[in-house]
PDB file of C-alpha atoms in Angstrom:
ATOM      1  CA  MET S1311       0.000   0.000   0.000  1.00 90.00           C
ATOM      2  CA  ILE S1312       1.150   3.555  -0.750  1.00 96.00           C
ATOM      3  CA  GLU S1313       0.613   5.660   2.383  1.00 95.00           C
ATOM      4  CA  ARG S1314       3.061   8.518   1.867  1.00 97.00           C
ATOM      5  CA  PHE S1315       3.992  10.859  -0.981  1.00 98.00           C
ATOM      6  CA  SER S1316       5.676  14.208  -1.546  1.00 98.00           C
ATOM      7  CA  LEU S1317       4.893  17.277  -3.632  1.00 97.00           C
ATOM      8  CA  THR S1318       7.556  19.958  -4.046  1.00 95.00           C
ATOM      9  CA  ALA S1319       6.599  21.481  -7.416  1.00 94.00           C
ATOM     10  CA  GLU S1320       5.316  25.061  -7.515  1.00 95.00           C
ATOM     11  CA  ILE S1321       1.711  25.932  -8.319  1.00 96.00           C
ATOM     12  CA  GLY S1322       2.787  27.441 -11.651  1.00 96.00           C
ATOM     13  CA  ASP S1323       4.458  24.176 -12.634  1.00 96.00           C
ATOM     14  CA  MET S1324       1.252  22.270 -11.874  1.00 97.00           C
ATOM     15  CA  VAL S1325      -0.846  24.726 -13.861  1.00 97.00           C
ATOM     16  CA  GLU S1326       1.469  24.372 -16.852  1.00 97.00           C
ATOM     17  CA  MET S1327       1.928  20.600 -16.784  1.00 97.00           C
ATOM     18  CA  PHE S1328      -1.719  19.726 -16.193  1.00 97.00           C
ATOM     19  CA  GLN S1329      -3.093  22.598 -18.310  1.00 96.00           C
ATOM     20  CA  VAL S1330      -5.179  23.883 -15.432  1.00 97.00           C
ATOM     21  CA  LYS S1331      -7.633  26.644 -16.325  1.00 96.00           C
ATOM     22  CA  LYS S1332      -8.689  27.592 -12.818  1.00 96.00           C
ATOM     23  CA  VAL S1333      -6.938  27.382  -9.427  1.00 96.00           C
ATOM     24  CA  ILE S1334      -9.338  27.106  -6.508  1.00 95.00           C
ATOM     25  CA  ARG S1335      -6.857  25.823  -3.942  1.00 91.00           C
ATOM     26  CA  GLY S1336      -3.289  24.665  -4.451  1.00 92.00           C
ATOM     27  CA  TYR S1337      -0.855  23.062  -2.014  1.00 92.00           C
ATOM     28  CA  THR S1338       2.894  22.691  -2.415  1.00 93.00           C
ATOM     29  CA  ASN S1339       6.029  22.122  -0.319  1.00 92.00           C
ATOM     30  CA  ARG S1340       4.552  18.937   1.127  1.00 96.00           C
ATOM     31  CA  PHE S1341       7.271  16.517   2.112  1.00 98.00           C
ATOM     32  CA  ASN S1342       5.267  13.830   3.914  1.00 98.00           C
ATOM     33  CA  VAL S1343       1.637  13.624   2.835  1.00 98.00           C
ATOM     34  CA  VAL S1344      -0.369  10.975   4.688  1.00 97.00           C
ATOM     35  CA  PRO S1345      -3.967   9.687   4.393  1.00 95.00           C
ATOM     36  CA  THR S1346      -6.769  11.950   5.738  1.00 94.00           C
ATOM     37  CA  GLN S1347      -4.745  15.081   4.938  1.00 96.00           C
ATOM     38  CA  THR S1348      -5.946  17.627   2.388  1.00 96.00           C
ATOM     39  CA  VAL S1349      -3.933  18.077  -0.810  1.00 97.00           C
ATOM     40  CA  SER S1350      -4.352  19.343  -4.369  1.00 96.00           C
ATOM     41  CA  ILE S1351      -5.982  17.352  -7.155  1.00 98.00           C
ATOM     42  CA  VAL S1352      -6.617  18.207 -10.794  1.00 98.00           C
ATOM     43  CA  MET S1353     -10.262  17.615 -11.762  1.00 97.00           C
ATOM     44  CA  ASN S1354     -13.032  18.903 -14.003  1.00 96.00           C
ATOM     45  CA  ASP S1355     -15.549  21.238 -12.414  1.00 93.00           C
ATOM     46  CA  ARG S1356     -19.267  21.228 -13.199  1.00 90.00           C
ATOM     47  CA  PHE S1357     -18.542  23.149 -16.399  1.00 93.00           C
ATOM     48  CA  ASP S1358     -15.899  20.596 -17.443  1.00 93.00           C
ATOM     49  CA  GLN S1359     -13.179  23.169 -16.831  1.00 95.00           C
ATOM     50  CA  ARG S1360      -9.870  21.710 -15.651  1.00 97.00           C
ATOM     51  CA  THR S1361      -9.390  22.892 -12.078  1.00 97.00           C
ATOM     52  CA  LEU S1362      -6.810  22.656  -9.296  1.00 98.00           C
ATOM     53  CA  GLN S1363      -8.914  21.916  -6.229  1.00 96.00           C
ATOM     54  CA  GLU S1364      -8.448  20.584  -2.716  1.00 96.00           C
ATOM     55  CA  SER S1365      -9.418  17.097  -1.619  1.00 97.00           C
ATOM     56  CA  ARG S1366      -8.926  14.781   1.334  1.00 96.00           C
ATOM     57  CA  TRP S1367      -6.848  11.657   0.727  1.00 97.00           C
ATOM     58  CA  GLY S1368      -9.036   8.727   1.687  1.00 95.00           C
ATOM     59  CA  LEU S1369     -12.589   7.873   0.687  1.00 93.00           C
ATOM     60  CA  PHE S1370     -15.324   7.250   3.246  1.00 84.00           C
ATOM     61  CA  PRO S1371     -15.575   4.968   5.100  1.00 76.00           C
ATOM     62  CA  PHE S1372     -11.865   5.383   5.747  1.00 70.00           C
ATOM     63  CA  TRP S1373     -11.396   1.788   6.912  1.00 67.00           C
ATOM     64  CA  ALA S1374     -12.585   0.395   3.559  1.00 77.00           C
ATOM     65  CA  LYS S1375      -9.990  -1.464   1.499  1.00 78.00           C
ATOM     66  CA  ASP S1376     -10.105   0.975  -1.441  1.00 81.00           C
ATOM     67  CA  SER S1377     -10.154   4.125   0.665  1.00 91.00           C
ATOM     68  CA  VAL S1378      -6.497   5.125   0.200  1.00 95.00           C
ATOM     69  CA  ASN S1379      -5.393   2.891  -2.711  1.00 96.00           C
ATOM     70  CA  ALA S1380      -7.569   1.212  -5.334  1.00 95.00           C
ATOM     71  CA  ASP S1381      -6.284  -1.713  -7.421  1.00 95.00           C
ATOM     72  CA  HIS S1382      -6.494  -0.928 -11.152  1.00 95.00           C
ATOM     73  CA  LEU S1383      -7.557  -4.519 -11.870  1.00 92.00           C
ATOM     74  CA  THR S1384     -10.747  -4.384  -9.801  1.00 90.00           C
ATOM     75  CA  LEU S1385     -11.910  -0.788 -10.347  1.00 90.00           C
ATOM     76  CA  SER S1386     -14.792  -1.540 -12.686  1.00 86.00           C
ATOM     77  CA  GLU S1387     -15.984  -4.500 -10.599  1.00 89.00           C
ATOM     78  CA  LYS S1388     -17.098  -2.312  -7.690  1.00 88.00           C
ATOM     79  CA  PRO S1389     -20.223  -0.208  -8.330  1.00 89.00           C
ATOM     80  CA  TYR S1390     -19.202   2.786  -6.227  1.00 89.00           C
ATOM     81  CA  LEU S1391     -15.785   2.983  -7.920  1.00 91.00           C
ATOM     82  CA  ASP S1392     -17.308   2.383 -11.345  1.00 91.00           C
ATOM     83  CA  ARG S1393     -19.557   5.402 -10.769  1.00 91.00           C
ATOM     84  CA  MET S1394     -16.532   7.587 -10.027  1.00 94.00           C
ATOM     85  CA  LEU S1395     -14.669   6.185 -13.018  1.00 94.00           C
ATOM     86  CA  ARG S1396     -17.321   7.546 -15.357  1.00 92.00           C
ATOM     87  CA  ARG S1397     -17.439  11.168 -14.252  1.00 92.00           C
ATOM     88  CA  GLN S1398     -15.217  11.711 -11.199  1.00 96.00           C
ATOM     89  CA  ARG S1399     -11.664  11.004 -12.278  1.00 97.00           C
ATOM     90  CA  CYS S1400      -8.784  13.129 -11.075  1.00 98.00           C
ATOM     91  CA  VAL S1401      -5.015  13.427 -11.296  1.00 98.00           C
ATOM     92  CA  LEU S1402      -2.901  13.730  -8.168  1.00 98.00           C
ATOM     93  CA  PRO S1403       0.161  16.002  -8.554  1.00 98.00           C
ATOM     94  CA  CYS S1404       3.120  14.290  -6.930  1.00 97.00           C
ATOM     95  CA  SER S1405       6.928  14.557  -6.852  1.00 98.00           C
ATOM     96  CA  GLY S1406       7.662  11.145  -5.335  1.00 98.00           C
ATOM     97  CA  PHE S1407       6.214   8.424  -3.119  1.00 98.00           C
ATOM     98  CA  PHE S1408       7.521   6.355  -0.232  1.00 98.00           C
ATOM     99  CA  GLY S1409       8.157   2.672   0.384  1.00 96.00           C
ATOM    100  CA  GLN S1410      10.449   0.740   2.699  1.00 94.00           C
ATOM    101  CA  LYS S1411      13.363  -1.651   2.263  1.00 92.00           C
ATOM    102  CA  GLN S1412      15.553  -3.710   4.590  1.00 87.00           C
ATOM    103  CA  PHE S1413      19.263  -2.775   4.638  1.00 83.00           C
ATOM    104  CA  GLY S1414      22.038  -4.848   6.195  1.00 74.00           C
ATOM    105  CA  LYS S1415      21.723  -5.116   9.938  1.00 70.00           C
ATOM    106  CA  GLU S1416      19.417  -2.168  10.429  1.00 70.00           C
ATOM    107  CA  ARG S1417      16.763  -3.235  12.908  1.00 81.00           C
ATOM    108  CA  ASP S1418      13.840  -1.631  11.063  1.00 87.00           C
ATOM    109  CA  PRO S1419      13.157  -1.389   7.345  1.00 92.00           C
ATOM    110  CA  ARG S1420      14.507   1.843   5.878  1.00 94.00           C
ATOM    111  CA  ALA S1421      12.100   4.397   4.398  1.00 96.00           C
ATOM    112  CA  MET S1422      12.688   4.898   0.673  1.00 97.00           C
ATOM    113  CA  HIS S1423      11.718   7.864  -1.471  1.00 98.00           C
ATOM    114  CA  ILE S1424      10.898   6.816  -5.038  1.00 98.00           C
ATOM    115  CA  VAL S1425      11.145   9.336  -7.868  1.00 98.00           C
ATOM    116  CA  ILE S1426      11.534   9.506 -11.640  1.00 97.00           C
ATOM    117  CA  PRO S1427      14.900  11.121 -12.455  1.00 97.00           C
ATOM    118  CA  ASN S1428      14.654  14.503 -14.206  1.00 94.00           C
ATOM    119  CA  GLN S1429      10.885  14.557 -13.734  1.00 95.00           C
ATOM    120  CA  PRO S1430      10.078  16.657 -10.658  1.00 95.00           C
ATOM    121  CA  LEU S1431       6.303  16.519 -11.185  1.00 97.00           C
ATOM    122  CA  LEU S1432       4.200  13.410 -11.825  1.00 97.00           C
ATOM    123  CA  GLY S1433       0.493  12.826 -12.378  1.00 98.00           C
ATOM    124  CA  ILE S1434      -1.056   9.882 -10.543  1.00 98.00           C
ATOM    125  CA  ALA S1435      -4.447   8.510 -11.592  1.00 98.00           C
ATOM    126  CA  GLY S1436      -7.213   8.782  -9.023  1.00 98.00           C
ATOM    127  CA  VAL S1437     -10.971   8.931  -8.567  1.00 97.00           C
ATOM    128  CA  TYR S1438     -12.854  11.125  -6.124  1.00 97.00           C
ATOM    129  CA  ASP S1439     -16.212  11.384  -4.416  1.00 95.00           C
ATOM    130  CA  CYS S1440     -18.023  14.626  -3.700  1.00 92.00           C
ATOM    131  CA  TRP S1441     -20.893  15.540  -1.385  1.00 87.00           C
ATOM    132  CA  LYS S1442     -22.182  18.356   0.807  1.00 85.00           C
ATOM    133  CA  ASN S1443     -21.605  18.296   4.551  1.00 84.00           C
ATOM    134  CA  VAL S1444     -24.098  19.345   7.226  1.00 84.00           C
ATOM    135  CA  ASN S1445     -23.155  22.988   6.655  1.00 87.00           C
ATOM    136  CA  GLY S1446     -23.921  22.752   2.949  1.00 84.00           C
ATOM    137  CA  GLN S1447     -20.239  22.949   1.988  1.00 86.00           C
ATOM    138  CA  GLU S1448     -18.955  20.822  -0.863  1.00 86.00           C
ATOM    139  CA  VAL S1449     -16.249  18.367   0.218  1.00 89.00           C
ATOM    140  CA  ARG S1450     -14.180  15.869  -1.742  1.00 95.00           C
ATOM    141  CA  ALA S1451     -12.183  12.734  -0.977  1.00 96.00           C
ATOM    142  CA  PHE S1452     -10.070  10.686  -3.383  1.00 97.00           C
ATOM    143  CA  THR S1453      -8.264   7.388  -3.672  1.00 97.00           C
ATOM    144  CA  MET S1454      -5.014   6.742  -5.531  1.00 97.00           C
ATOM    145  CA  ILE S1455      -4.985   4.012  -8.190  1.00 97.00           C
ATOM    146  CA  THR S1456      -2.154   1.500  -7.859  1.00 97.00           C
ATOM    147  CA  ALA S1457      -0.738  -1.489  -9.743  1.00 97.00           C
ATOM    148  CA  ALA S1458       1.713  -4.292  -9.031  1.00 96.00           C
ATOM    149  CA  SER S1459       5.347  -3.225  -9.373  1.00 96.00           C
ATOM    150  CA  SER S1460       7.828  -5.003 -11.618  1.00 92.00           C
ATOM    151  CA  GLY S1461      11.486  -5.994 -11.724  1.00 91.00           C
ATOM    152  CA  ALA S1462      13.833  -5.761  -8.754  1.00 90.00           C
ATOM    153  CA  MET S1463      11.613  -3.229  -7.010  1.00 94.00           C
ATOM    154  CA  SER S1464       8.805  -5.773  -6.648  1.00 94.00           C
ATOM    155  CA  VAL S1465      10.876  -7.681  -4.061  1.00 93.00           C
ATOM    156  CA  TRP S1466      10.562  -4.878  -1.498  1.00 95.00           C
ATOM    157  CA  GLN S1467       7.858  -2.596  -2.940  1.00 95.00           C
ATOM    158  CA  PRO S1468       4.912  -4.703  -4.198  1.00 95.00           C
ATOM    159  CA  ARG S1469       2.657  -1.792  -5.249  1.00 96.00           C
ATOM    160  CA  VAL S1470       3.272   1.493  -7.059  1.00 97.00           C
ATOM    161  CA  PRO S1471       0.941   4.354  -8.028  1.00 98.00           C
ATOM    162  CA  VAL S1472      -0.292   4.451 -11.613  1.00 98.00           C
ATOM    163  CA  ILE S1473       1.715   7.318 -13.135  1.00 98.00           C
ATOM    164  CA  LEU S1474       0.058   8.696 -16.261  1.00 98.00           C
ATOM    165  CA  ASP S1475       1.954   9.753 -19.370  1.00 96.00           C
ATOM    166  CA  GLU S1476       0.825  12.753 -21.416  1.00 95.00           C
ATOM    167  CA  GLU S1477      -1.711  10.813 -23.483  1.00 97.00           C
ATOM    168  CA  GLY S1478      -2.996   9.006 -20.409  1.00 97.00           C
ATOM    169  CA  MET S1479      -3.488  12.285 -18.564  1.00 97.00           C
ATOM    170  CA  GLU S1480      -5.465  13.791 -21.426  1.00 97.00           C
ATOM    171  CA  ASP S1481      -7.760  10.771 -21.654  1.00 97.00           C
ATOM    172  CA  TRP S1482      -8.117  10.434 -17.896  1.00 98.00           C
ATOM    173  CA  LEU S1483      -9.259  14.050 -17.574  1.00 97.00           C
ATOM    174  CA  ASN S1484     -11.374  14.021 -20.719  1.00 97.00           C
ATOM    175  CA  PRO S1485     -15.011  14.346 -19.529  1.00 95.00           C
ATOM    176  CA  ARG S1486     -16.288  12.953 -22.832  1.00 95.00           C
ATOM    177  CA  ILE S1487     -14.724   9.568 -22.109  1.00 96.00           C
ATOM    178  CA  THR S1488     -17.030   7.659 -19.788  1.00 93.00           C
ATOM    179  CA  GLU S1489     -16.298   4.026 -20.660  1.00 92.00           C
ATOM    180  CA  PHE S1490     -13.574   2.320 -18.660  1.00 92.00           C
ATOM    181  CA  SER S1491     -12.639   0.184 -21.667  1.00 91.00           C
ATOM    182  CA  SER S1492     -11.162   3.334 -23.251  1.00 93.00           C
ATOM    183  CA  LEU S1493      -9.059   4.078 -20.183  1.00 95.00           C
ATOM    184  CA  ARG S1494      -7.787   0.665 -19.121  1.00 93.00           C
ATOM    185  CA  LYS S1495      -4.719   0.858 -21.391  1.00 94.00           C
ATOM    186  CA  HIS S1496      -3.359   3.793 -19.362  1.00 96.00           C
ATOM    187  CA  LEU S1497      -3.494   2.017 -16.003  1.00 95.00           C
ATOM    188  CA  GLU S1498      -0.294   0.000 -16.082  1.00 93.00           C
ATOM    189  CA  ALA S1499       2.599   0.284 -13.654  1.00 95.00           C
ATOM    190  CA  MET S1500       5.656   2.146 -14.878  1.00 95.00           C
ATOM    191  CA  ASP S1501       8.688  -0.117 -15.378  1.00 94.00           C
ATOM    192  CA  SER S1502      10.793  -0.013 -12.231  1.00 94.00           C
ATOM    193  CA  TYR S1503      14.038   0.635 -14.105  1.00 94.00           C
ATOM    194  CA  LEU S1504      12.672   4.083 -14.985  1.00 96.00           C
ATOM    195  CA  MET S1505      12.409   4.977 -11.295  1.00 97.00           C
ATOM    196  CA  ARG S1506      15.031   5.735  -8.680  1.00 97.00           C
ATOM    197  CA  ALA S1507      14.624   4.766  -5.036  1.00 97.00           C
ATOM    198  CA  TYR S1508      16.894   6.172  -2.346  1.00 97.00           C
ATOM    199  CA  PRO S1509      16.954   5.882   1.477  1.00 96.00           C
ATOM    200  CA  VAL S1510      15.573   8.676   3.661  1.00 96.00           C
ATOM    201  CA  THR S1511      14.897   9.224   7.341  1.00 95.00           C
ATOM    202  CA  ASN S1512      12.458   6.875   9.066  1.00 95.00           C
ATOM    203  CA  ALA S1513      10.895   9.968  10.603  1.00 96.00           C
ATOM    204  CA  VAL S1514       8.483   9.918   7.646  1.00 97.00           C
ATOM    205  CA  ARG S1515       6.602   7.204   9.543  1.00 95.00           C
ATOM    206  CA  ASP S1516       5.483   9.919  11.949  1.00 96.00           C
ATOM    207  CA  GLU S1517       2.470  11.433  10.233  1.00 94.00           C
ATOM    208  CA  THR S1518       2.999  14.723  12.061  1.00 95.00           C
ATOM    209  CA  TYR S1519       6.562  15.119  10.754  1.00 97.00           C
ATOM    210  CA  GLU S1520       6.836  17.562   7.838  1.00 95.00           C
ATOM    211  CA  SER S1521      10.317  18.687   6.805  1.00 96.00           C
ATOM    212  CA  PRO S1522      12.651  18.732   3.775  1.00 97.00           C
ATOM    213  CA  ASP S1523      14.545  15.999   5.662  1.00 95.00           C
ATOM    214  CA  CYS S1524      11.791  13.609   4.548  1.00 97.00           C
ATOM    215  CA  ILE S1525      13.097  13.591   0.981  1.00 98.00           C
ATOM    216  CA  ARG S1526      16.813  14.105   1.667  1.00 97.00           C
ATOM    217  CA  GLU S1527      18.976  11.108   0.728  1.00 96.00           C
ATOM    218  CA  ILE S1528      20.928   9.471   3.532  1.00 93.00           C
ATOM    219  CA  ARG S1529      23.430   6.628   3.787  1.00 84.00           C
ATOM    220  CA  PRO S1530      21.933   3.588   5.551  1.00 71.00           C
ATOM    221  CA  ASP S1531      23.905   1.369   7.900  1.00 66.00           C
ATOM    222  CA  TYR S1532      25.053  -1.662   5.884  1.00 52.00           C
ATOM    223  CA  ALA S1533      27.268  -3.053   8.648  1.00 39.00           C
TER     224      ALA S1533
END
């Protein structure tokens, strides 16, 4: 399961990369995003205008299996996710995500930050739900779509987010596409050799810890 990610790109970079037409709320300089926190997503508003909006990470009920991560293979099999797939797709701006790996004689697995070299901003596929709370305010919550990892990374990191390429992003955010059969081809895991994973502080396990240290490479103890 993916339970941590980072976002260090500027708002202007997100607007340019995702071709956002309207910014309602944008977040950046997030080094340790955890479930239930509010972050930025790219979505279509009621006028089908591409918008940078805020959303909570984690569908309700939060304990449900698909709340934080949803498996790309079973999306269309679940009615509530299938409903979101038709009209409530989103892209999650992200700079990297976290996993963990055992090193040498270190007692605990080491936190790893996983990035794509020379690509400081990624777009992860997601779906969101939207409703009005008791005060009549519109609120959103999303889940991140994941797939099985490949290659050497699969030994220590079994799941990765579905990272969309340019064509995938355009189709995923295209409100005229409502059939999952037209989108399935974009929901494959990126080959692990295209990614780079490096060790970082285990402080990222503390969901209250937010610092540039979270994404700073360290040298683990191999002894």
